[in-house]
Amino acid sequence: MPAHSPRSPRTAIASLLISFALAAVLPQAALAAAGTSAAAGATASKPNAAFDKWADSFANDWVRANPQLATSTQYFSGAEQDALDRQLTPQTPAQRKKVIALARQGLARPG
């Protein structure tokens, strides 16, 4: 039996989205974070409920900011997913600023 429980697809997508957010907006920070994550993955660690809650919240916000991503991954369910399926991701300077601000929030995460 594995030492840890398998990650859900939603958790895996959240991890990828966080890495993508960092790489898209702040490449140097993303590389540093990826190196730290790889090193941490080599050793066993305890689950961190606070981090998991933060990561889920950040990933949800990231996907909400990109309706086309939500549609292609079917990330949400129910009415929220249906509403996002009817939208396109804005390609405007204001949207870019919103995404940059969200990525910076991700970099300043607690813990």
XYZ file of N, CA and C in Angstrom:
333
model
N 0.847 -1.180 0.000
C 0.000 0.000 0.000
C 0.892 1.242 0.000
N 0.593 2.270 -0.829
C 1.442 3.447 -0.883
C 1.445 4.213 0.430
N 2.523 4.965 0.647
C 2.664 5.739 1.879
C 1.738 6.945 1.889
N 1.235 7.329 0.738
C 0.333 8.471 0.664
C -0.843 8.112 -0.224
N -1.917 8.855 -0.090
C -3.071 8.573 -0.927
C -2.852 9.182 -2.311
N -3.392 8.570 -3.353
C -3.204 9.102 -4.699
C -3.892 10.457 -4.836
N -3.311 11.295 -5.674
C -3.881 12.623 -5.885
C -5.082 12.525 -6.811
N -6.071 13.329 -6.523
C -7.245 13.356 -7.389
C -6.891 14.121 -8.666
N -7.649 13.901 -9.737
C -7.387 14.654 -10.966
C -7.485 16.155 -10.742
N -8.400 16.577 -9.891
C -8.567 18.005 -9.629
C -7.329 18.569 -8.940
N -6.734 17.812 -8.001
C -5.517 18.245 -7.327
C -4.365 18.310 -8.313
N -4.289 17.340 -9.200
C -3.226 17.335 -10.210
C -3.354 18.550 -11.127
N -4.581 18.860 -11.547
C -4.797 20.032 -12.393
C -4.437 21.287 -11.632
N -4.802 21.361 -10.358
C -4.462 22.532 -9.549
C -2.955 22.726 -9.495
N -2.220 21.653 -9.295
C -0.759 21.748 -9.254
C -0.205 22.251 -10.575
N -0.731 21.743 -11.667
C -0.275 22.196 -12.979
C -0.615 23.654 -13.220
N -1.808 24.058 -12.803
C -2.216 25.446 -13.008
C -1.335 26.404 -12.219
N -0.984 26.023 -11.012
C -0.126 26.878 -10.202
C 1.232 27.020 -10.882
N 1.784 25.925 -11.358
C 3.065 25.985 -12.059
C 2.948 26.825 -13.321
N 1.845 26.648 -14.056
C 1.632 27.414 -15.274
C 1.517 28.906 -14.957
N 0.799 29.234 -13.892
C 0.635 30.635 -13.517
C 1.979 31.272 -13.226
N 2.792 30.575 -12.497
C 4.107 31.109 -12.168
C 4.979 31.225 -13.408
N 4.959 30.223 -14.255
C 5.791 30.230 -15.454
C 5.353 31.304 -16.435
N 4.051 31.526 -16.534
C 3.536 32.488 -17.500
C 3.821 33.926 -17.096
N 3.813 34.192 -15.816
C 3.918 35.571 -15.366
C 5.295 35.899 -14.805
N 5.850 34.999 -14.061
C 7.129 35.255 -13.410
C 8.064 34.065 -13.610
N 8.690 33.960 -14.777
C 9.460 32.762 -15.110
C 10.548 32.393 -14.105
N 11.289 33.333 -13.594
C 12.367 32.996 -12.662
C 11.815 32.411 -11.371
N 10.744 32.987 -10.868
C 10.135 32.468 -9.643
C 9.573 31.067 -9.873
N 9.031 30.838 -11.060
C 8.487 29.521 -11.373
C 9.587 28.470 -11.391
N 10.720 28.814 -11.958
C 11.821 27.861 -11.994
C 12.307 27.542 -10.587
N 12.408 28.556 -9.761
C 12.839 28.326 -8.381
C 11.823 27.466 -7.634
N 10.543 27.764 -7.824
C 9.493 26.992 -7.155
C 9.479 25.555 -7.645
N 9.684 25.349 -8.940
C 9.694 23.997 -9.488
C 10.863 23.200 -8.916
N 12.012 23.832 -8.777
C 13.172 23.150 -8.200
C 12.930 22.769 -6.760
N 12.301 23.652 -6.014
C 11.979 23.369 -4.617
C 10.965 22.240 -4.532
N 9.958 22.262 -5.407
C 8.942 21.210 -5.391
C 9.542 19.864 -5.736
N 10.452 19.836 -6.694
C 11.072 18.570 -7.087
C 11.900 18.007 -5.939
N 12.624 18.878 -5.256
C 13.437 18.428 -4.129
C 12.545 17.934 -2.996
N 11.442 18.615 -2.753
C 10.532 18.212 -1.685
C 9.861 16.887 -2.016
N 9.603 16.642 -3.304
C 8.951 15.405 -3.705
C 9.834 14.188 -3.517
N 11.143 14.394 -3.393
C 12.056 13.271 -3.243
C 11.999 12.676 -1.844
N 11.489 13.432 -0.893
C 11.377 12.938 0.468
C 9.907 12.856 0.855
N 9.604 11.975 1.776
C 8.225 11.839 2.239
C 7.858 13.047 3.084
N 6.642 13.519 2.933
C 6.185 14.643 3.742
C 4.736 14.410 4.142
N 4.348 15.059 5.209
C 2.985 14.942 5.698
C 2.078 15.847 4.879
N 0.834 15.446 4.685
C -0.107 16.325 4.007
C -0.297 17.612 4.815
N -0.457 18.695 4.115
C -0.640 19.988 4.750
C -2.022 20.499 4.361
N -2.984 20.358 5.265
C -4.369 20.724 4.976
C -4.505 22.199 4.629
N -3.759 23.066 5.295
C -3.852 24.503 5.016
C -3.367 24.799 3.603
N -2.265 24.161 3.195
C -1.767 24.371 1.844
C -2.748 23.813 0.816
N -3.286 22.628 1.088
C -4.238 22.026 0.158
C -5.452 22.935 -0.045
N -5.933 23.517 1.047
C -7.080 24.427 0.954
C -6.710 25.658 0.134
N -5.525 26.216 0.390
C -5.076 27.376 -0.370
C -4.917 27.020 -1.849
N -4.290 25.884 -2.148
C -4.047 25.484 -3.536
C -5.366 25.281 -4.284
N -6.334 24.657 -3.646
C -7.641 24.473 -4.285
C -8.294 25.821 -4.572
N -8.234 26.726 -3.601
C -8.827 28.050 -3.782
C -8.124 28.817 -4.904
N -6.789 28.778 -4.916
C -6.028 29.477 -5.952
C -6.343 28.893 -7.324
N -6.363 27.576 -7.425
C -6.651 26.937 -8.703
C -8.064 27.273 -9.187
N -9.018 27.277 -8.280
C -10.389 27.644 -8.654
C -10.435 29.063 -9.199
N -9.767 29.989 -8.507
C -9.739 31.381 -8.978
C -9.050 31.489 -10.327
N -7.964 30.724 -10.511
C -7.217 30.765 -11.776
C -8.091 30.279 -12.940
N -8.814 29.197 -12.704
C -9.662 28.652 -13.764
C -10.851 29.572 -14.024
N -11.400 30.172 -12.994
C -12.508 31.122 -13.194
C -12.065 32.311 -14.041
N -10.801 32.695 -13.925
C -10.279 33.829 -14.705
C -10.059 33.446 -16.166
N -10.169 32.174 -16.484
C -9.937 31.696 -17.844
C -11.059 30.727 -18.226
N -12.210 31.271 -18.646
C -13.351 30.406 -18.952
C -13.061 29.335 -20.001
N -12.200 29.634 -20.957
C -11.892 28.631 -21.972
C -11.112 27.456 -21.370
N -10.283 27.720 -20.392
C -9.597 26.646 -19.680
C -10.617 25.809 -18.909
N -11.555 26.479 -18.264
C -12.605 25.762 -17.526
C -13.395 24.856 -18.462
N -13.683 25.343 -19.656
C -14.433 24.553 -20.627
C -13.614 23.366 -21.123
N -12.359 23.600 -21.465
C -11.556 22.511 -22.030
C -11.246 21.423 -21.007
N -11.154 21.784 -19.739
C -10.858 20.793 -18.702
C -12.105 20.301 -17.973
N -13.241 20.995 -18.170
C -14.464 20.692 -17.416
C -14.122 20.632 -15.927
N -13.424 21.664 -15.462
C -12.874 21.731 -14.113
C -13.960 21.765 -13.042
N -15.005 22.544 -13.285
C -16.095 22.662 -12.321
C -17.236 21.732 -12.730
N -18.320 21.824 -12.010
C -19.503 21.053 -12.377
C -20.736 21.916 -12.143
N -21.843 21.463 -12.642
C -23.108 22.138 -12.394
C -23.225 23.503 -13.041
N -23.945 24.379 -12.364
C -24.265 25.700 -12.903
C -23.017 26.544 -13.138
N -22.027 26.432 -12.257
C -20.811 27.224 -12.441
C -20.112 26.847 -13.745
N -19.993 25.541 -14.009
C -19.356 25.092 -15.252
C -20.195 25.503 -16.453
N -21.495 25.381 -16.352
C -22.377 25.768 -17.456
C -22.202 27.245 -17.809
N -22.113 28.089 -16.791
C -21.933 29.524 -17.039
C -20.588 29.805 -17.701
N -19.528 29.151 -17.230
C -18.209 29.350 -17.825
C -18.154 28.814 -19.251
N -18.901 27.754 -19.545
C -18.933 27.189 -20.896
C -19.498 28.172 -21.919
N -20.237 29.157 -21.473
C -20.833 30.136 -22.379
C -19.988 31.396 -22.527
N -18.775 31.380 -21.975
C -17.922 32.576 -22.011
C -16.633 32.308 -22.780
N -16.043 33.391 -23.262
C -14.703 33.355 -23.827
C -13.773 34.084 -22.871
N -12.518 33.696 -22.858
C -11.540 34.375 -22.025
C -11.187 35.699 -22.685
N -11.362 36.817 -21.986
C -11.024 38.114 -22.574
C -9.528 38.213 -22.887
N -9.200 38.790 -24.015
C -7.808 39.017 -24.395
C -7.573 40.529 -24.393
N -7.601 41.094 -23.199
C -7.490 42.545 -23.042
C -6.384 42.881 -22.055
N -5.903 44.120 -22.089
C -4.912 44.533 -21.079
C -5.456 44.393 -19.653
N -6.716 44.680 -19.465
C -7.309 44.560 -18.126
C -7.289 43.107 -17.649
N -7.589 42.173 -18.550
C -7.555 40.757 -18.179
C -6.129 40.330 -17.856
N -5.180 40.797 -18.639
C -3.772 40.457 -18.389
C -3.345 40.957 -17.009
N -3.754 42.178 -16.650
C -3.431 42.724 -15.324
C -4.067 41.867 -14.226
N -5.286 41.418 -14.467
C -5.981 40.574 -13.492
C -5.219 39.263 -13.280
N -4.747 38.661 -14.363
C -4.018 37.400 -14.279
C -2.678 37.599 -13.575
N -2.006 38.702 -13.889
C -0.729 39.004 -13.224
C -0.938 39.197 -11.729
N -1.986 39.926 -11.357
C -2.276 40.134 -9.934
C -2.574 38.804 -9.238
N -3.307 37.941 -9.907
C -3.622 36.634 -9.320
C -2.368 35.790 -9.160
N -1.485 35.832 -10.144
C -0.221 35.082 -10.038
C 0.624 35.625 -8.886
N 0.652 36.918 -8.735
C 1.424 37.499 -7.625
C 0.829 37.105 -6.278
N -0.490 37.031 -6.206
C -1.114 36.539 -4.977
C -0.659 35.107 -4.698
N -0.548 34.322 -5.756
C -0.094 32.953 -5.604
C 1.321 32.876 -5.077
N 2.173 33.790 -5.538
C 3.542 33.812 -5.050
C 3.639 34.232 -3.585
N 2.693 35.034 -3.162
C 2.692 35.541 -1.791
C 1.850 34.664 -0.872
N 1.599 33.442 -1.274
C 0.733 32.539 -0.510
C 1.226 32.372 0.930
N 0.321 32.061 1.830
C 0.735 31.819 3.212
C 1.501 30.497 3.337
N 2.349 30.438 4.324
C 2.996 29.199 4.692
C 4.169 28.826 3.901
